[in-house]
GROMACS .gro file of C-alpha atoms in nm:
model
  209
    1UNK     CA    1  -0.485   6.148  -8.759
    2UNK     CA    2  -0.326   5.946  -8.478
    3UNK     CA    3  -0.643   5.738  -8.451
    4UNK     CA    4  -0.642   5.681  -8.823
    5UNK     CA    5  -0.278   5.576  -8.815
    6UNK     CA    6  -0.353   5.332  -8.529
    7UNK     CA    7  -0.635   5.179  -8.726
    8UNK     CA    8  -0.447   5.180  -9.058
    9UNK     CA    9  -0.069   5.236  -9.056
   10UNK     CA   10  -0.058   5.229  -9.436
   11UNK     CA   11  -0.183   5.591  -9.433
   12UNK     CA   12   0.167   5.700  -9.326
   13UNK     CA   13   0.314   5.536  -9.633
   14UNK     CA   14   0.051   5.710  -9.842
   15UNK     CA   15   0.133   6.045  -9.680
   16UNK     CA   16   0.505   5.992  -9.729
   17UNK     CA   17   0.456   5.915 -10.096
   18UNK     CA   18   0.203   6.192 -10.158
   19UNK     CA   19   0.428   6.488 -10.057
   20UNK     CA   20   0.750   6.606 -10.206
   21UNK     CA   21   1.047   6.696  -9.993
   22UNK     CA   22   1.115   7.031 -10.162
   23UNK     CA   23   1.062   7.285  -9.896
   24UNK     CA   24   1.082   7.321  -9.519
   25UNK     CA   25   0.711   7.272  -9.475
   26UNK     CA   26   0.723   6.939  -9.639
   27UNK     CA   27   1.030   6.835  -9.437
   28UNK     CA   28   0.859   6.921  -9.110
   29UNK     CA   29   0.550   6.742  -9.222
   30UNK     CA   30   0.748   6.440  -9.318
   31UNK     CA   31   0.929   6.440  -8.984
   32UNK     CA   32   0.601   6.472  -8.798
   33UNK     CA   33   0.451   6.193  -8.999
   34UNK     CA   34   0.753   5.974  -8.945
   35UNK     CA   35   0.747   6.042  -8.570
   36UNK     CA   36   0.377   5.972  -8.558
   37UNK     CA   37   0.424   5.654  -8.758
   38UNK     CA   38   0.708   5.543  -8.533
   39UNK     CA   39   0.503   5.622  -8.223
   40UNK     CA   40   0.204   5.443  -8.366
   41UNK     CA   41   0.412   5.142  -8.468
   42UNK     CA   42   0.580   5.130  -8.126
   43UNK     CA   43   0.241   5.161  -7.958
   44UNK     CA   44   0.098   4.889  -8.179
   45UNK     CA   45   0.397   4.668  -8.106
   46UNK     CA   46   0.368   4.739  -7.735
   47UNK     CA   47  -0.004   4.667  -7.746
   48UNK     CA   48   0.056   4.346  -7.935
   49UNK     CA   49   0.333   4.248  -7.691
   50UNK     CA   50   0.105   4.327  -7.399
   51UNK     CA   51  -0.173   4.123  -7.554
   52UNK     CA   52   0.064   3.835  -7.618
   53UNK     CA   53   0.202   3.865  -7.267
   54UNK     CA   54  -0.151   3.877  -7.129
   55UNK     CA   55  -0.242   3.568  -7.328
   56UNK     CA   56   0.076   3.393  -7.214
   57UNK     CA   57   0.009   3.498  -6.856
   58UNK     CA   58  -0.348   3.383  -6.884
   59UNK     CA   59  -0.236   3.052  -7.031
   60UNK     CA   60   0.031   3.012  -6.762
   61UNK     CA   61  -0.217   3.105  -6.491
   62UNK     CA   62  -0.474   2.866  -6.633
   63UNK     CA   63  -0.212   2.592  -6.658
   64UNK     CA   64  -0.096   2.662  -6.305
   65UNK     CA   65  -0.454   2.666  -6.182
   66UNK     CA   66  -0.519   2.338  -6.364
   67UNK     CA   67  -0.202   2.193  -6.212
   68UNK     CA   68  -0.304   2.320  -5.869
   69UNK     CA   69  -0.652   2.175  -5.920
   70UNK     CA   70  -0.503   1.845  -6.033
   71UNK     CA   71  -0.265   1.846  -5.737
   72UNK     CA   72  -0.552   1.932  -5.504
   73UNK     CA   73  -0.762   1.655  -5.657
   74UNK     CA   74  -0.471   1.410  -5.625
   75UNK     CA   75  -0.408   1.524  -5.269
   76UNK     CA   76  -0.782   1.496  -5.202
   77UNK     CA   77  -0.789   1.145  -5.346
   78UNK     CA   78  -0.481   1.054  -5.141
   79UNK     CA   79  -0.631   1.208  -4.828
   80UNK     CA   80  -0.960   1.029  -4.889
   81UNK     CA   81  -0.770   0.705  -4.949
   82UNK     CA   82  -0.566   0.758  -4.632
   83UNK     CA   83  -0.884   0.839  -4.438
   84UNK     CA   84  -1.053   0.526  -4.576
   85UNK     CA   85  -0.745   0.318  -4.489
   86UNK     CA   86  -0.734   0.471  -4.140
   87UNK     CA   87  -1.107   0.405  -4.093
   88UNK     CA   88  -1.065   0.046  -4.213
   89UNK     CA   89  -0.761  -0.001  -3.985
   90UNK     CA   90  -0.949   0.151  -3.691
   91UNK     CA   91  -1.252  -0.070  -3.760
   92UNK     CA   92  -1.029  -0.378  -3.790
   93UNK     CA   93  -0.842  -0.286  -3.470
   94UNK     CA   94  -1.171  -0.226  -3.287
   95UNK     CA   95  -1.310  -0.558  -3.412
   96UNK     CA   96  -0.989  -0.738  -3.315
   97UNK     CA   97  -0.989  -0.571  -2.972
   98UNK     CA   98  -1.357  -0.661  -2.921
   99UNK     CA   99  -1.292  -1.020  -3.030
  100UNK     CA  100  -0.987  -1.043  -2.804
  101UNK     CA  101  -1.182  -0.896  -2.511
  102UNK     CA  102  -1.471  -1.137  -2.572
  103UNK     CA  103  -1.231  -1.431  -2.598
  104UNK     CA  104  -1.049  -1.322  -2.281
  105UNK     CA  105  -1.380  -1.280  -2.096
  106UNK     CA  106  -1.499  -1.622  -2.214
  107UNK     CA  107  -1.166  -1.780  -2.118
  108UNK     CA  108  -1.175  -1.610  -1.777
  109UNK     CA  109  -1.535  -1.723  -1.722
  110UNK     CA  110  -1.447  -2.077  -1.829
  111UNK     CA  111  -1.137  -2.075  -1.607
  112UNK     CA  112  -1.340  -1.941  -1.314
  113UNK     CA  113  -1.610  -2.203  -1.371
  114UNK     CA  114  -1.347  -2.475  -1.402
  115UNK     CA  115  -1.171  -2.349  -1.088
  116UNK     CA  116  -1.502  -2.338  -0.900
  117UNK     CA  117  -1.591  -2.688  -1.022
  118UNK     CA  118  -1.243  -2.813  -0.931
  119UNK     CA  119  -1.268  -2.648  -0.589
  120UNK     CA  120  -1.613  -2.799  -0.533
  121UNK     CA  121  -1.490  -3.140  -0.646
  122UNK     CA  122  -1.183  -3.111  -0.424
  123UNK     CA  123  -1.397  -3.005  -0.129
  124UNK     CA  124  -1.638  -3.292  -0.192
  125UNK     CA  125  -1.349  -3.536  -0.226
  126UNK     CA  126  -1.187  -3.402   0.090
  127UNK     CA  127  -1.517  -3.426   0.279
  128UNK     CA  128  -1.574  -3.779   0.151
  129UNK     CA  129  -1.217  -3.876   0.240
  130UNK     CA  130  -1.253  -3.721   0.585
  131UNK     CA  131  -1.585  -3.899   0.639
  132UNK     CA  132  -1.438  -4.228   0.518
  133UNK     CA  133  -1.131  -4.179   0.739
  134UNK     CA  134  -1.352  -4.098   1.037
  135UNK     CA  135  -1.569  -4.401   0.967
  136UNK     CA  136  -1.259  -4.620   0.928
  137UNK     CA  137  -1.108  -4.479   1.249
  138UNK     CA  138  -1.434  -4.533   1.436
  139UNK     CA  139  -1.463  -4.887   1.299
  140UNK     CA  140  -1.100  -4.956   1.386
  141UNK     CA  141  -1.148  -4.813   1.735
  142UNK     CA  142  -1.466  -5.017   1.784
  143UNK     CA  143  -1.295  -5.329   1.652
  144UNK     CA  144  -0.994  -5.265   1.874
  145UNK     CA  145  -1.218  -5.204   2.176
  146UNK     CA  146  -1.423  -5.515   2.100
  147UNK     CA  147  -1.112  -5.724   2.042
  148UNK     CA  148  -0.958  -5.584   2.359
  149UNK     CA  149  -1.276  -5.659   2.549
  150UNK     CA  150  -1.287  -6.006   2.403
  151UNK     CA  151  -0.921  -6.056   2.484
  152UNK     CA  152  -0.978  -5.930   2.838
  153UNK     CA  153  -1.281  -6.153   2.877
  154UNK     CA  154  -1.092  -6.448   2.733
  155UNK     CA  155  -0.799  -6.378   2.959
  156UNK     CA  156  -1.029  -6.348   3.258
  157UNK     CA  157  -1.200  -6.671   3.160
  158UNK     CA  158  -0.866  -6.839   3.105
  159UNK     CA  159  -0.741  -6.714   3.439
  160UNK     CA  160  -1.059  -6.829   3.608
  161UNK     CA  161  -1.039  -7.165   3.436
  162UNK     CA  162  -0.674  -7.200   3.524
  163UNK     CA  163  -0.743  -7.103   3.882
  164UNK     CA  164  -1.034  -7.346   3.897
  165UNK     CA  165  -0.828  -7.620   3.737
  166UNK     CA  166  -0.538  -7.552   3.971
  167UNK     CA  167  -0.766  -7.545   4.272
  168UNK     CA  168  -0.946  -7.862   4.165
  169UNK     CA  169  -0.617  -8.027   4.084
  170UNK     CA  170  -0.474  -7.931   4.420
  171UNK     CA  171  -0.784  -8.047   4.599
  172UNK     CA  172  -0.788  -8.374   4.407
  173UNK     CA  173  -0.420  -8.427   4.465
  174UNK     CA  174  -0.457  -8.347   4.831
  175UNK     CA  175  -0.757  -8.578   4.860
  176UNK     CA  176  -0.580  -8.851   4.670
  177UNK     CA  177  -0.270  -8.810   4.878
  178UNK     CA  178  -0.471  -8.814   5.196
  179UNK     CA  179  -0.670  -9.114   5.083
  180UNK     CA  180  -0.358  -9.297   4.970
  181UNK     CA  181  -0.191  -9.205   5.287
  182UNK     CA  182  -0.483  -9.328   5.493
  183UNK     CA  183  -0.509  -9.646   5.289
  184UNK     CA  184  -0.138  -9.705   5.315
  185UNK     CA  185  -0.146  -9.641   5.686
  186UNK     CA  186  -0.443  -9.871   5.733
  187UNK     CA  187  -0.291 -10.141   5.516
  188UNK     CA  188   0.040 -10.113   5.694
  189UNK     CA  189  -0.132 -10.131   6.028
  190UNK     CA  190  -0.340 -10.428   5.917
  191UNK     CA  191  -0.029 -10.600   5.785
  192UNK     CA  192   0.154 -10.523   6.104
  193UNK     CA  193  -0.133 -10.657   6.311
  194UNK     CA  194  -0.155 -10.968   6.097
  195UNK     CA  195   0.216 -11.025   6.115
  196UNK     CA  196   0.211 -10.974   6.489
  197UNK     CA  197  -0.080 -11.215   6.527
  198UNK     CA  198   0.091 -11.471   6.305
  199UNK     CA  199   0.414 -11.437   6.497
  200UNK     CA  200   0.232 -11.470   6.824
  201UNK     CA  201   0.042 -11.774   6.703
  202UNK     CA  202   0.358 -11.933   6.571
  203UNK     CA  203   0.537 -11.866   6.894
  204UNK     CA  204   0.250 -12.004   7.093
  205UNK     CA  205   0.232 -12.313   6.879
  206UNK     CA  206   0.602 -12.371   6.904
  207UNK     CA  207   0.594 -12.322   7.273
  208UNK     CA  208   0.299 -12.550   7.318
  209UNK     CA  209   0.446 -12.824   7.108
   0.00000   0.00000   0.00000
């Protein structure tokens, strides 16, 4: 009967209307039926509430799962985006670092080459300057030595010439003086002799006359 009441609660109404409440048996029966109906109705209500609660729980769980899935998908998309951005940043940083390293290496190589070239040029210039200075010094020394030799030779020649001239002059002067002296002496003696002879002749003539 309980199963029948669960499947069709209207049977209780039929039972209640089909019996009279005249005697004790009918009262007990009615009470039993009412209790059974109440139990059945409560059970049906409980079952319906449980079903509704289960549906609500299922819906809530499904919604929560969907929200979790959406959140996970969003988080996954964000994580993937962050990973892509990090990869791009790392690639850009690596490329920039490689470019900077290459540029620095090229600049260092160029600077080293320029420094080497400058050093070589400076060394060559210094060597050329030293060679030129040595050549100039040697030429100056040679010129000074030659000029000094020429000056010495000229001075020697001048001294020799002066000595020769002085000697010749002295000799000539001495000779001239001696000659003049001799001539003067001879002339004076001749004049004296002539004067003496003239005086003697005059005296003789005067005496004789």
